[in-house]
Every structure is written in C-alpha cells, then in structure tokens.
Short mmCIF file of C-alpha atoms in Angstrom, two decimals:
data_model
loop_
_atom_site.label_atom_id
_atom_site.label_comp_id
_atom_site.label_asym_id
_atom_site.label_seq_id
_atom_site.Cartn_x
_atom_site.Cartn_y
_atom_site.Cartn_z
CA UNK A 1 27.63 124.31 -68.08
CA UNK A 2 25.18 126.91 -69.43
CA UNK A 3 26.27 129.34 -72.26
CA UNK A 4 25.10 132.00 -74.21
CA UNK A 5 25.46 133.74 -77.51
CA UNK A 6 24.16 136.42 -79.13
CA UNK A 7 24.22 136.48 -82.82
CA UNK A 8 22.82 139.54 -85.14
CA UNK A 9 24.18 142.61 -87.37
CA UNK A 10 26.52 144.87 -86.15
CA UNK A 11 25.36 147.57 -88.11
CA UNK A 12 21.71 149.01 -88.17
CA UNK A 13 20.57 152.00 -89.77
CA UNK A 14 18.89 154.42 -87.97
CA UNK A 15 15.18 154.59 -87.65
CA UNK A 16 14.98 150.72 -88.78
CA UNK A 17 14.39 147.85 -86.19
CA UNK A 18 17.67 146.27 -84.07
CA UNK A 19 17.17 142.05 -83.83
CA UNK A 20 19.50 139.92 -81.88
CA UNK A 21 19.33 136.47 -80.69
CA UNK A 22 20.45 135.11 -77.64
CA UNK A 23 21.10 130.97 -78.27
CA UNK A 24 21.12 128.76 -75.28
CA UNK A 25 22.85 125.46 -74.62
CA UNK A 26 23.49 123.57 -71.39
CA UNK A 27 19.95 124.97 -70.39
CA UNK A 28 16.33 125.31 -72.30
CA UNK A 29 14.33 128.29 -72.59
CA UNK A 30 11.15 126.43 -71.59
CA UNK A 31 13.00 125.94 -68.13
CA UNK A 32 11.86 127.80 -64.69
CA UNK A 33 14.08 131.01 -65.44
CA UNK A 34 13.87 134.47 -66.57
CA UNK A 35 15.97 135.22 -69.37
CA UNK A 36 16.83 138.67 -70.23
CA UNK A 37 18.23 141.44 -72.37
CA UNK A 38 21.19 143.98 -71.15
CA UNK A 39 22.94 146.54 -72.67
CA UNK A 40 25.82 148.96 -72.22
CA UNK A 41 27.22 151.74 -73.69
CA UNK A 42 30.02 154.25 -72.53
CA UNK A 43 27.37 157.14 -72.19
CA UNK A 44 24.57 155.31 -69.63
CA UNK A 45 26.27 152.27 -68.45
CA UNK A 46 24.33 148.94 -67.86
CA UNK A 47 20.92 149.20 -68.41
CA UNK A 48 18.60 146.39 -68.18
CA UNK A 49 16.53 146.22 -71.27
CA UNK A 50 13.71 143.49 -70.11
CA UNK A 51 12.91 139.56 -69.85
CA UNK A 52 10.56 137.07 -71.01
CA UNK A 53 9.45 134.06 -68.54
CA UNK A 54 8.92 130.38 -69.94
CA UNK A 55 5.02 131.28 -70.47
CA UNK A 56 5.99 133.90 -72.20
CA UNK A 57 5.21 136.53 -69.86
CA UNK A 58 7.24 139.26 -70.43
CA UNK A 59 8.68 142.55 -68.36
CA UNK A 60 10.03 145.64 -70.10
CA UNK A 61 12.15 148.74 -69.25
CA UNK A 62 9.57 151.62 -69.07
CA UNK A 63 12.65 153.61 -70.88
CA UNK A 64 12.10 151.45 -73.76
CA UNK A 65 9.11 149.68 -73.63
CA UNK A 66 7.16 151.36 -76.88
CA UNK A 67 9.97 149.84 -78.88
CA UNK A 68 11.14 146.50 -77.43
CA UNK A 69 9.81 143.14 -77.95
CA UNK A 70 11.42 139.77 -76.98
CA UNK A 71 10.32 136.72 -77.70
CA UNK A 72 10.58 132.70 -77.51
CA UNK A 73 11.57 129.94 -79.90
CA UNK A 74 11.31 126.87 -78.09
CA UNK A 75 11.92 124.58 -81.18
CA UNK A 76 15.80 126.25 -81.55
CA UNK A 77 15.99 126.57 -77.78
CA UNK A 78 16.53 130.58 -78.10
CA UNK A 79 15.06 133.83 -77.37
CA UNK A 80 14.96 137.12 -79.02
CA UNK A 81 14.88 141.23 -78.71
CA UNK A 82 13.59 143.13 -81.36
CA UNK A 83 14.10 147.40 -80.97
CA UNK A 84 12.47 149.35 -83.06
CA UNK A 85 13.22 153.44 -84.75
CA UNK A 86 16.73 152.90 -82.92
CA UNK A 87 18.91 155.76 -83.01
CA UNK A 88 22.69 156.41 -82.14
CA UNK A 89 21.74 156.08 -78.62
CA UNK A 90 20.90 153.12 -78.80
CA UNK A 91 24.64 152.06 -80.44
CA UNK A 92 25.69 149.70 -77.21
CA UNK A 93 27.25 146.11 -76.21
CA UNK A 94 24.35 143.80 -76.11
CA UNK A 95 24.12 140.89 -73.63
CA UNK A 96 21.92 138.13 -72.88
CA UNK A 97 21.65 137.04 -70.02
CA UNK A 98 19.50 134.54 -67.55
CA UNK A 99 17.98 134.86 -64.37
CA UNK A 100 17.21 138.44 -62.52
CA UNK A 101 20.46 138.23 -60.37
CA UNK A 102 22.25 137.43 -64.30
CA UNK A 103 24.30 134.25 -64.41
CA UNK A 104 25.48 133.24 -67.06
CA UNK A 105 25.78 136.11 -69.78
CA UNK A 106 26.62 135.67 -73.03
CA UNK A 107 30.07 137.54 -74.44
CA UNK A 108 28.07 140.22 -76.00
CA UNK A 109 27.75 141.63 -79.57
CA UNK A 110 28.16 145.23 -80.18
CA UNK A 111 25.68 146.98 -82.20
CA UNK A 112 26.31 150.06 -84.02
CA UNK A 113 23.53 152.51 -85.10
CA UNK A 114 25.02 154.86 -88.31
CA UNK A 115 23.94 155.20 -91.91
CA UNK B 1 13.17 153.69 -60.47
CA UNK B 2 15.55 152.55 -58.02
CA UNK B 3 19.06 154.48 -58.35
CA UNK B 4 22.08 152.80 -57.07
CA UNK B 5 25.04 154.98 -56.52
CA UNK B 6 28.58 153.21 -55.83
CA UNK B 7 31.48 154.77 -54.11
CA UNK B 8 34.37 155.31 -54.79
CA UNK B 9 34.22 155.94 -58.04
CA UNK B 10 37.75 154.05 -58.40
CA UNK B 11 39.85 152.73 -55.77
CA UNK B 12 43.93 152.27 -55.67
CA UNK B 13 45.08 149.53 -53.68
CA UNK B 14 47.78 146.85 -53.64
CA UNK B 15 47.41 143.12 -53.99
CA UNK B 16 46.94 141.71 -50.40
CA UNK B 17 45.04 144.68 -49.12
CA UNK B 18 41.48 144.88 -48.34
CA UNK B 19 39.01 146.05 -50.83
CA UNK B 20 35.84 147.99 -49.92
CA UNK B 21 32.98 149.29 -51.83
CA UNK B 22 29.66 150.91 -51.51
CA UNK B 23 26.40 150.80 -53.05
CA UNK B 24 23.05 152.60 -51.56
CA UNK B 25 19.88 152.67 -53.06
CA UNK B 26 17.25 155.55 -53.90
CA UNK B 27 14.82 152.97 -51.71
CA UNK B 28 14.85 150.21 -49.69
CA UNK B 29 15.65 147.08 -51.77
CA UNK B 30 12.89 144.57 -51.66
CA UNK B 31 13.96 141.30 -49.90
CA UNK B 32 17.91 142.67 -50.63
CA UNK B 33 17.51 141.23 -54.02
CA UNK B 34 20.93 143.10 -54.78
CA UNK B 35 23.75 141.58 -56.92
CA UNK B 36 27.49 142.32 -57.44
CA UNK B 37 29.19 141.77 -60.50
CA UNK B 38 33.35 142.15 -61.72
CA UNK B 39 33.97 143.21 -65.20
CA UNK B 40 36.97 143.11 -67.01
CA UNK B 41 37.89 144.60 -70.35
CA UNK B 42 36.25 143.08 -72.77
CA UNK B 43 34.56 140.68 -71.01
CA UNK B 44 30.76 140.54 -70.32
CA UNK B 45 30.38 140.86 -66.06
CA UNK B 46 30.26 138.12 -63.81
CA UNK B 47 28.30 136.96 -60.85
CA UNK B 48 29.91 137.24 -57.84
CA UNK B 49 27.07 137.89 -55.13
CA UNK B 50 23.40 137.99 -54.83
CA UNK B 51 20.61 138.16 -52.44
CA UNK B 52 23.33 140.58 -50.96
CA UNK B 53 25.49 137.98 -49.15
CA UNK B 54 25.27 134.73 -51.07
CA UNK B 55 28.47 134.38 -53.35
CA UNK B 56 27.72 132.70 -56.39
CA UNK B 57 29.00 129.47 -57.58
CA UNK B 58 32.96 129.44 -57.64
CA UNK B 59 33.34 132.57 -56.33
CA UNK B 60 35.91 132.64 -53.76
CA UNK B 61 35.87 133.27 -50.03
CA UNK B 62 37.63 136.26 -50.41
CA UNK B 63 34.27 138.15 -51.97
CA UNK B 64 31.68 138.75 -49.40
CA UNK B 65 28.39 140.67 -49.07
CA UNK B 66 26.85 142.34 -46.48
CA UNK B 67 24.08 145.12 -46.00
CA UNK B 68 20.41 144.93 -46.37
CA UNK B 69 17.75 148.14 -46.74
CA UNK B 70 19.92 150.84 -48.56
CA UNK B 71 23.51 150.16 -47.91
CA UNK B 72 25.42 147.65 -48.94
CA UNK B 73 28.92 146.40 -48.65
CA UNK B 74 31.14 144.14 -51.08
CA UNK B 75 34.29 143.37 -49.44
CA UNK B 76 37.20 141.91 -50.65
CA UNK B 77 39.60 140.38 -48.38
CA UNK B 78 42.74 140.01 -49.77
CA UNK B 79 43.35 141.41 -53.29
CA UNK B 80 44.50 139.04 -55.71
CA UNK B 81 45.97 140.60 -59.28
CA UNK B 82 42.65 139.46 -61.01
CA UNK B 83 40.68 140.89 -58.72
CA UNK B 84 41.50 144.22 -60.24
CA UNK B 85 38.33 145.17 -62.40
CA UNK B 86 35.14 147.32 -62.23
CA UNK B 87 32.38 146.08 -60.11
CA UNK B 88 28.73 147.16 -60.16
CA UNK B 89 26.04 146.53 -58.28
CA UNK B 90 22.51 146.09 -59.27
CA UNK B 91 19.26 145.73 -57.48
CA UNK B 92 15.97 143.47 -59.06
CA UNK B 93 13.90 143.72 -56.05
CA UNK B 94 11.40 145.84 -58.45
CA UNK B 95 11.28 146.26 -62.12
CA UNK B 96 13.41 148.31 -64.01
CA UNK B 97 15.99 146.65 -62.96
CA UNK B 98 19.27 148.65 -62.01
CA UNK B 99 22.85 149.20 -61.96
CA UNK B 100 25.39 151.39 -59.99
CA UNK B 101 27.69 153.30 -62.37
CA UNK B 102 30.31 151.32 -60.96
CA UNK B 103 33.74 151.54 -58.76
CA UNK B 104 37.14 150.94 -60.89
CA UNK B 105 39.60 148.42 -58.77
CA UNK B 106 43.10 149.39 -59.59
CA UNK B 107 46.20 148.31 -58.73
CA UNK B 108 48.56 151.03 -56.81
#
C-alpha cells in the first residue's frame, strides 16, 4: 500500500521561500511515475502546482513557474517543492501526490503565509 | 489552459437516488485523460475515475464514467450516505493540469 506525507512549517513569512517534503513508502521515487505537487485554498480551489519524473525531468504550472522548484532525494526515497517570495496567496493545503490522474495523496499540511 | 466547469454547483438528493454531474472542458481533452475525485472534510480527495470511464482500484460499481471530447458524465447509481461529498474533476491531457471548481453532494 503506497502512502504519502508531507512534512514542513506551517508558518512562513512572507517574501521568504515555502519547503515541504512529500515522503514515500510502499513505492520509490526512482520508480516509472510522476509525482507531483497540489494545492488548495478556499479562494482558487485545486490547483496543480507541477511534477518531477524519475530522471528528474520536471513540469511546472506556468502560474508559478518563476518560483517553484521540486526536486529528488533518492537516498531518503522523497521528493520536494520549494516556493519562493510567497505571499498570503499562496497560504493553502498542500498535497503530494503521484501519478497525473493522482492516486495516492498524502493527508496534506496546511501552510500559512503571515508575519 | 484548459478550464473545466462542473455543474451543479451542489446537488440535494436522497440516499438511493441517482447522482449526476457534469464537467466540460474549454477544449477537447487529449486522449480523455480526465479524472474524478470525492472529497470529504478534511480529507485529501480520492481517486475514483480516470481515463474518463476506468474506476480506480476499490471503487465501487456504483461510480461510473462516461463522456469523451468536452463533456463528461460521473454517475452515481445509487447514493450511499458516504457518498455525500464534493467531487471535482480534472483533466491532464495537457500541462497545467486542471480542476473543476467542483459540485457539493448533499443529502436532502
């Protein structure tokens, strides 16, 4: 059974750099999937934040593609987002998540964005 | 960008009645790479369908998928009192991928 969880702070202040991680078990990163970053927030819903393949190839949102960066660790078997100069807007429920049609996803961690 | 729009917005029916909802697309969906998903409160979403018809694993018979283009259909058959939720569709035929703003399942 696969599972995910995504670990970080729940606080970030604004204009400084969001990082979550997204641990896998039941399943390993260097596997033939895409696994991938979601959020939602009460004001735009679920929005699909971008993936990174087992090569490392990676696809970003266009909506947030200057400030996103996810990335591998095959040695702890997880992956990572990184968002950077967030502001309040970007105050959501993050998930991980694999595939493109997303099963599993992890229970989520919400992120707040306030000094 | 693709934009999915679901309708209803939210739906009243009892359990044992049959549950209907819409999703159409801005564009065709490529190869009807469209998924459905049930959230409850609190809880992350879940898989039900994808590839428009295919229900994903343990997903009961009662969920089906149908439509292909820029309509689609997720039926369900008989409501159970879990089944009441919000569902969303999304497409990932092409990059960004996107959701529907979702239809809220309630119980009348």
């Amino acid at each position: 059974q696969v599972q995910l969880q995504e670990s970080g702070p729940g606080l970030v202040n604004p204009s400084e750099t969001l990082s979550l991680t997204c641990a896998i078990s039941g399943d390993s990163v260097t596997s033939t999937n895409w696994w991938s970053w979601v959020r939602q927030s009460p004001g735009k819903g679920l929005e699909w934040i971008g993936d990174i393949f087992q090569n490392g190839g990676t696809n970003y949102n266009p909506s947030l593609k200057s400030r996103v960066t996810i990335s591998v660790d095959k040695s702890k078997n997880h992956f990572s987002l990184m968002l950077s100069s967030v502001t309040a807007a970007d105050t959501a429920v993050y998930y991980c998540a694999r595939g493109v049609a997303f099963d599993p996803w992890g229970q989520g961690t919400l992120v707040t964005v306030s000094s | 960008e693709i934009v999915l729009t679901q309708s209803p917005g939210s739906l009243s029916l009892s359990p044992g009645e049959r549950a209907t909802l819409s999703c159409r697309a801005s564009q065709s969906v490529s190869s009807n790479y469209l998924a459905w998903y049930q959230q409850k409160p609190g809880q992350a979403p879940r898989l039900l369908i994808f590839g428009a018809s295919s229900r994903a694993t343990g997903i009961p018979d009662r969920f089906s998928g149908s439509g292909s283009g820029t309509d689609f259909t997720l039926t369900i058959s008989r409501l159970e009192p879990e089944d009441f939720a919000v569902y969303y569709c999304q497409q990932y035929g092409r990059s960004p991928y996107t959701f529907g703003q979702g239809t809220k399942l309630e119980i009348k």
